[in-house]
Amino acid sequence: MGTLLLGAAPIGRPEDASERLRAALAGTPVIAAEDTRRLRRLAGDLGVELSARVVSYYDQNERARAAELLAELLAGRDVLVITDAGMPGVSDPGYRLVRAAVAEGVPVTVLPGPSAVTTALVVSGLPTDRFCFEGFPPRKRGERARRLEALAREPRTMVFFEAPHRLEETLAAMAEAFGAGRPAAVCRELTKTYEEVRRGPLGDLAAWARDGVRGEITVVVGGAPEPEGLSEPADLAAAVAVREDAGTPRKQAIQEIAKENGVPKRVVYDAVVQARGQARG
């Protein structure tokens, strides 16, 4: 059998490519590339002459192309998978082919290298001892809100990818779900000439992004802090009720209780709605 090689491509500077990747580009008989033009540009930058059969391998054809590439592997030919940047299979094509190869007993190996996930994580200044990668948030507003709400109490540092034209809306949604004061970092154009890392509370970052941001974006968000105040729904609802009885409008009371106790406004709102429902019952 051939061997399936997963090659980490530079996320910015060609010189970050490993020597193993250079050798694989020069000597692997079949290369599956997310963008064949970028592959040829990278090979040129690295001074590598491609002699492989190059095939396109991207999101839209990944499922169909996996069978073809598996056939090459079963016929004894090595296959190198390379994406535009970073590691194949991490928000990029690769997973289906790896799964198929493993099922057939085909050897799979990795050529380690650059990753926007870990690069952004370590430069963010946020805790790195525990983290999770959440990929791209859903594009639709409702789906995105539900996904982020489900992560509101995630204690680990979270890493996201996002398109620049959706960054402002996503940061605002994160501020709504996680709290405007949650620490975060927006990492732009990592390892490239115009690399920028903007750190601060989510609310401030959302305001900064209103002017428009360009380039490849990775967002790192701090995990939920340990609860220091109220956390039970009944206690949160009761605290809001006390503020309301004192004359504070409900919306303002919810905002105040959420901020004081380090929980998302949505959690406090849901607690109030639940308490009102129980009172009516």
CSV table of C-alpha atoms in Angstrom, one decimal:
chain,number,residue,atom,x,y,z
A,1,MET,CA,0.0,0.0,0.0
A,2,GLY,CA,1.0,3.6,-0.4
A,3,THR,CA,1.1,6.1,2.5
A,4,LEU,CA,-1.2,9.0,3.0
A,5,LEU,CA,0.8,12.1,4.0
A,6,LEU,CA,-0.8,15.1,5.5
A,7,GLY,CA,1.4,18.1,5.0
A,8,ALA,CA,1.1,21.3,7.0
A,9,ALA,CA,1.5,24.3,4.7
A,10,PRO,CA,2.9,27.7,5.7
A,11,ILE,CA,0.1,30.1,6.9
A,12,GLY,CA,2.1,33.1,5.6
A,13,ARG,CA,5.8,32.9,4.9
A,14,PRO,CA,7.0,30.2,2.5
A,15,GLU,CA,10.2,29.8,4.6
A,16,ASP,CA,8.2,28.3,7.4
A,17,ALA,CA,7.7,25.1,5.3
A,18,SER,CA,9.5,22.1,6.8
A,19,GLU,CA,12.2,20.2,5.0
A,20,ARG,CA,10.0,17.1,5.1
A,21,LEU,CA,7.3,19.1,3.2
A,22,ARG,CA,9.8,20.2,0.6
A,23,ALA,CA,10.9,16.5,0.1
A,24,ALA,CA,7.3,15.3,-0.1
A,25,LEU,CA,6.4,18.0,-2.7
A,26,ALA,CA,9.4,16.9,-4.8
A,27,GLY,CA,9.0,13.2,-4.5
A,28,THR,CA,5.4,12.1,-3.8
A,29,PRO,CA,3.7,10.7,-7.0
A,30,VAL,CA,0.2,12.1,-6.2
A,31,ILE,CA,-0.5,15.5,-4.6
A,32,ALA,CA,-4.1,16.4,-3.6
A,33,ALA,CA,-4.2,20.2,-3.2
A,34,GLU,CA,-7.0,22.5,-2.0
A,35,ASP,CA,-5.9,25.1,-4.6
A,36,THR,CA,-3.6,23.8,-7.4
A,37,ARG,CA,-2.5,27.3,-8.3
A,38,ARG,CA,-1.4,28.1,-4.7
A,39,LEU,CA,0.4,24.7,-4.6
A,40,ARG,CA,2.4,25.6,-7.7
A,41,ARG,CA,3.2,29.1,-6.3
A,42,LEU,CA,4.4,27.5,-3.0
A,43,ALA,CA,6.5,25.0,-4.9
A,44,GLY,CA,8.1,27.8,-6.9
A,45,ASP,CA,8.8,29.8,-3.7
A,46,LEU,CA,10.5,26.8,-2.2
A,47,GLY,CA,12.5,26.0,-5.4
A,48,VAL,CA,10.8,22.6,-5.8
A,49,GLU,CA,10.0,21.2,-9.3
A,50,LEU,CA,6.7,19.3,-9.2
A,51,SER,CA,6.7,15.9,-11.0
A,52,ALA,CA,3.6,14.5,-9.2
A,53,ARG,CA,0.1,14.1,-10.7
A,54,VAL,CA,-1.7,17.0,-9.1
A,55,VAL,CA,-5.4,16.9,-8.4
A,56,SER,CA,-7.7,19.4,-6.8
A,57,TYR,CA,-9.1,18.5,-3.4
A,58,TYR,CA,-11.4,21.0,-1.9
A,59,ASP,CA,-14.6,21.2,0.2
A,60,GLN,CA,-17.0,20.8,-2.7
A,61,ASN,CA,-15.4,17.7,-4.2
A,62,GLU,CA,-13.8,16.2,-1.1
A,63,ARG,CA,-16.3,13.3,-0.8
A,64,ALA,CA,-16.1,12.2,-4.4
A,65,ARG,CA,-12.3,12.7,-4.7
A,66,ALA,CA,-11.6,10.7,-1.5
A,67,ALA,CA,-12.6,7.4,-3.3
A,68,GLU,CA,-10.2,8.2,-6.2
A,69,LEU,CA,-7.3,9.0,-3.9
A,70,LEU,CA,-8.0,5.9,-1.8
A,71,ALA,CA,-7.7,3.9,-5.0
A,72,GLU,CA,-4.2,5.4,-5.6
A,73,LEU,CA,-3.2,4.5,-2.1
A,74,LEU,CA,-4.4,0.9,-2.4
A,75,ALA,CA,-2.5,0.6,-5.7
A,76,GLY,CA,0.7,1.4,-3.8
A,77,ARG,CA,1.2,5.1,-4.6
A,78,ASP,CA,1.8,7.6,-1.9
A,79,VAL,CA,-0.6,10.6,-1.7
A,80,LEU,CA,0.3,14.0,-0.2
A,81,VAL,CA,-2.7,16.1,0.9
A,82,ILE,CA,-1.9,19.9,1.2
A,83,THR,CA,-4.3,22.8,1.8
A,84,ASP,CA,-3.9,26.5,1.2
A,85,ALA,CA,-2.5,27.0,4.7
A,86,GLY,CA,-2.1,25.0,7.9
A,87,MET,CA,-2.9,21.4,8.6
A,88,PRO,CA,-5.3,19.4,6.4
A,89,GLY,CA,-8.4,18.3,8.2
A,90,VAL,CA,-8.5,21.3,10.5
A,91,SER,CA,-11.4,23.3,8.9
A,92,ASP,CA,-10.0,22.1,5.6
A,93,PRO,CA,-10.4,19.0,3.5
A,94,GLY,CA,-8.7,15.8,4.7
A,95,TYR,CA,-10.8,14.2,7.4
A,96,ARG,CA,-12.9,12.0,5.0
A,97,LEU,CA,-9.8,10.6,3.3
A,98,VAL,CA,-8.0,9.9,6.6
A,99,ARG,CA,-11.1,8.1,7.8
A,100,ALA,CA,-11.3,6.0,4.6
A,101,ALA,CA,-7.6,5.2,4.7
A,102,VAL,CA,-7.7,4.1,8.3
A,103,ALA,CA,-10.6,1.9,7.6
A,104,GLU,CA,-8.6,0.2,4.8
A,105,GLY,CA,-5.5,-0.2,6.9
A,106,VAL,CA,-3.6,2.3,4.8
A,107,PRO,CA,-0.6,4.0,6.7
A,108,VAL,CA,-1.3,7.6,7.5
A,109,THR,CA,1.5,10.0,8.6
A,110,VAL,CA,1.7,13.8,9.3
A,111,LEU,CA,4.4,16.3,8.2
A,112,PRO,CA,4.0,18.7,11.1
A,113,GLY,CA,4.3,22.4,10.7
A,114,PRO,CA,2.4,25.7,10.9
A,115,SER,CA,-1.0,26.0,12.4
A,116,ALA,CA,-3.1,29.1,12.7
A,117,VAL,CA,-4.9,27.6,15.7
A,118,THR,CA,-1.8,27.1,18.0
A,119,THR,CA,-0.1,30.2,16.6
A,120,ALA,CA,-3.0,32.4,17.6
A,121,LEU,CA,-3.4,30.7,20.9
A,122,VAL,CA,0.1,31.2,22.1
A,123,VAL,CA,0.3,34.9,20.9
A,124,SER,CA,-3.1,35.8,22.3
A,125,GLY,CA,-1.9,36.1,25.9
A,126,LEU,CA,-4.8,34.0,27.1
A,127,PRO,CA,-4.5,30.7,29.1
A,128,THR,CA,-3.0,27.9,27.0
A,129,ASP,CA,-3.1,25.0,29.4
A,130,ARG,CA,-6.6,24.0,28.2
A,131,PHE,CA,-8.2,25.0,24.9
A,132,CYS,CA,-10.7,23.9,22.3
A,133,PHE,CA,-11.0,24.7,18.6
A,134,GLU,CA,-14.5,25.6,17.4
A,135,GLY,CA,-13.8,26.3,13.7
A,136,PHE,CA,-16.0,28.8,11.8
A,137,PRO,CA,-19.1,30.0,13.7
A,138,PRO,CA,-22.4,29.4,11.8
A,139,ARG,CA,-23.1,32.1,9.2
A,140,LYS,CA,-26.8,32.4,10.0
A,141,ARG,CA,-27.6,34.7,12.9
A,142,GLY,CA,-29.9,32.4,14.8
A,143,GLU,CA,-27.6,29.3,14.5
A,144,ARG,CA,-24.6,31.4,15.5
A,145,ALA,CA,-26.4,32.7,18.6
A,146,ARG,CA,-27.4,29.2,19.7
A,147,ARG,CA,-23.9,27.8,19.1
A,148,LEU,CA,-22.3,30.6,21.1
A,149,GLU,CA,-24.8,30.4,23.9
A,150,ALA,CA,-24.0,26.7,24.2
A,151,LEU,CA,-20.3,27.7,24.7
A,152,ALA,CA,-21.0,30.5,27.2
A,153,ARG,CA,-19.9,28.4,30.2
A,154,GLU,CA,-17.0,26.7,28.4
A,155,PRO,CA,-14.1,27.0,30.8
A,156,ARG,CA,-11.3,26.4,28.2
A,157,THR,CA,-9.8,29.1,26.0
A,158,MET,CA,-11.7,28.9,22.6
A,159,VAL,CA,-10.2,29.4,19.2
A,160,PHE,CA,-12.3,30.3,16.2
A,161,PHE,CA,-11.8,31.1,12.5
A,162,GLU,CA,-13.8,33.9,10.8
A,163,ALA,CA,-14.0,35.7,7.5
A,164,PRO,CA,-13.1,39.4,7.7
A,165,HIS,CA,-16.5,40.6,6.4
A,166,ARG,CA,-18.3,38.7,9.2
A,167,LEU,CA,-15.9,39.6,12.0
A,168,GLU,CA,-17.8,42.6,13.4
A,169,GLU,CA,-21.1,40.7,13.6
A,170,THR,CA,-19.5,37.6,15.1
A,171,LEU,CA,-17.6,39.6,17.8
A,172,ALA,CA,-20.9,41.4,18.7
A,173,ALA,CA,-22.6,38.1,19.0
A,174,MET,CA,-19.8,36.8,21.2
A,175,ALA,CA,-20.1,39.8,23.4
A,176,GLU,CA,-23.8,39.2,23.7
A,177,ALA,CA,-23.3,35.5,24.5
A,178,PHE,CA,-20.2,35.6,26.6
A,179,GLY,CA,-20.4,39.0,28.1
A,180,ALA,CA,-18.8,42.2,26.7
A,181,GLY,CA,-16.0,42.1,29.2
A,182,ARG,CA,-14.8,38.6,28.3
A,183,PRO,CA,-11.1,38.9,27.3
A,184,ALA,CA,-10.2,38.0,23.7
A,185,ALA,CA,-7.8,38.5,20.9
A,186,VAL,CA,-8.2,39.0,17.2
A,187,CYS,CA,-5.2,37.7,15.3
A,188,ARG,CA,-4.9,39.0,11.7
A,189,GLU,CA,-2.5,37.9,8.9
A,190,LEU,CA,-0.4,35.7,11.3
A,191,THR,CA,3.3,35.4,10.2
A,192,LYS,CA,2.7,37.8,7.3
A,193,THR,CA,4.1,41.2,6.7
A,194,TYR,CA,1.1,43.0,8.2
A,195,GLU,CA,0.5,40.7,11.2
A,196,GLU,CA,-1.6,42.3,13.9
A,197,VAL,CA,-2.9,41.0,17.2
A,198,ARG,CA,-5.6,43.1,18.8
A,199,ARG,CA,-6.3,42.2,22.5
A,200,GLY,CA,-9.1,43.4,24.7
A,201,PRO,CA,-12.6,42.8,26.0
A,202,LEU,CA,-15.1,41.4,23.4
A,203,GLY,CA,-17.2,44.6,23.5
A,204,ASP,CA,-14.2,46.8,22.6
A,205,LEU,CA,-13.0,44.4,19.9
A,206,ALA,CA,-16.5,44.4,18.3
A,207,ALA,CA,-16.4,48.3,18.3
A,208,TRP,CA,-12.9,48.2,16.7
A,209,ALA,CA,-14.0,45.9,13.9
A,210,ARG,CA,-16.8,48.2,12.8
A,211,ASP,CA,-14.4,50.1,10.6
A,212,GLY,CA,-13.6,46.9,8.6
A,213,VAL,CA,-10.8,44.4,8.9
A,214,ARG,CA,-8.9,42.6,6.2
A,215,GLY,CA,-6.9,39.4,5.9
A,216,GLU,CA,-7.0,35.9,7.5
A,217,ILE,CA,-8.6,36.1,10.9
A,218,THR,CA,-8.3,33.9,14.0
A,219,VAL,CA,-10.2,34.8,17.1
A,220,VAL,CA,-9.2,33.6,20.6
A,221,VAL,CA,-11.6,34.0,23.5
A,222,GLY,CA,-11.0,33.4,27.1
A,223,GLY,CA,-12.9,30.6,28.8
A,224,ALA,CA,-15.8,31.3,31.3
A,225,PRO,CA,-14.4,32.4,34.7
A,226,GLU,CA,-15.2,30.5,37.8
A,227,PRO,CA,-18.5,31.7,39.2
A,228,GLU,CA,-17.9,34.2,42.0
A,229,GLY,CA,-21.5,35.2,42.6
A,230,LEU,CA,-25.0,33.9,41.9
A,231,SER,CA,-25.3,31.1,39.3
A,232,GLU,CA,-28.5,29.2,40.1
A,233,PRO,CA,-31.4,30.4,37.9
A,234,ALA,CA,-33.7,30.9,40.9
A,235,ASP,CA,-31.1,33.1,42.6
A,236,LEU,CA,-30.5,35.1,39.5
A,237,ALA,CA,-34.3,35.6,39.0
A,238,ALA,CA,-34.8,36.6,42.6
A,239,ALA,CA,-32.0,39.2,42.4
A,240,VAL,CA,-33.6,40.7,39.3
A,241,ALA,CA,-36.9,40.8,41.1
A,242,VAL,CA,-35.3,42.8,44.0
A,243,ARG,CA,-34.0,45.4,41.6
A,244,GLU,CA,-37.4,45.6,39.8
A,245,ASP,CA,-39.2,46.1,43.1
A,246,ALA,CA,-36.8,49.0,43.8
A,247,GLY,CA,-37.8,50.7,40.5
A,248,THR,CA,-35.1,49.5,38.1
A,249,PRO,CA,-36.5,48.5,34.7
A,250,ARG,CA,-36.3,44.8,34.0
A,251,LYS,CA,-33.9,45.0,31.1
A,252,GLN,CA,-31.5,47.1,33.1
A,253,ALA,CA,-31.8,44.9,36.1
A,254,ILE,CA,-31.0,41.8,34.0
A,255,GLN,CA,-27.9,43.6,32.6
A,256,GLU,CA,-26.7,44.6,36.0
A,257,ILE,CA,-27.2,41.2,37.6
A,258,ALA,CA,-25.5,39.5,34.6
A,259,LYS,CA,-22.5,41.8,34.8
A,260,GLU,CA,-22.1,41.6,38.6
A,261,ASN,CA,-22.2,37.8,38.6
A,262,GLY,CA,-20.2,37.2,35.5
A,263,VAL,CA,-22.8,35.3,33.5
A,264,PRO,CA,-24.3,36.1,30.1
A,265,LYS,CA,-27.4,38.3,29.9
A,266,ARG,CA,-29.2,35.5,28.1
A,267,VAL,CA,-28.8,33.2,31.1
A,268,VAL,CA,-30.3,35.8,33.5
A,269,TYR,CA,-33.1,36.5,31.0
A,270,ASP,CA,-34.0,32.8,30.7
A,271,ALA,CA,-33.9,32.5,34.5
A,272,VAL,CA,-36.4,35.4,34.8
A,273,VAL,CA,-38.7,33.9,32.2
A,274,GLN,CA,-38.6,30.5,33.9
A,275,ALA,CA,-39.4,32.1,37.3
A,276,ARG,CA,-42.3,34.0,35.8
A,277,GLY,CA,-43.7,30.8,34.2
A,278,GLN,CA,-43.5,28.9,37.5
A,279,ALA,CA,-45.2,31.8,39.3
A,280,ARG,CA,-48.1,31.7,36.8
A,281,GLY,CA,-48.4,27.9,37.1
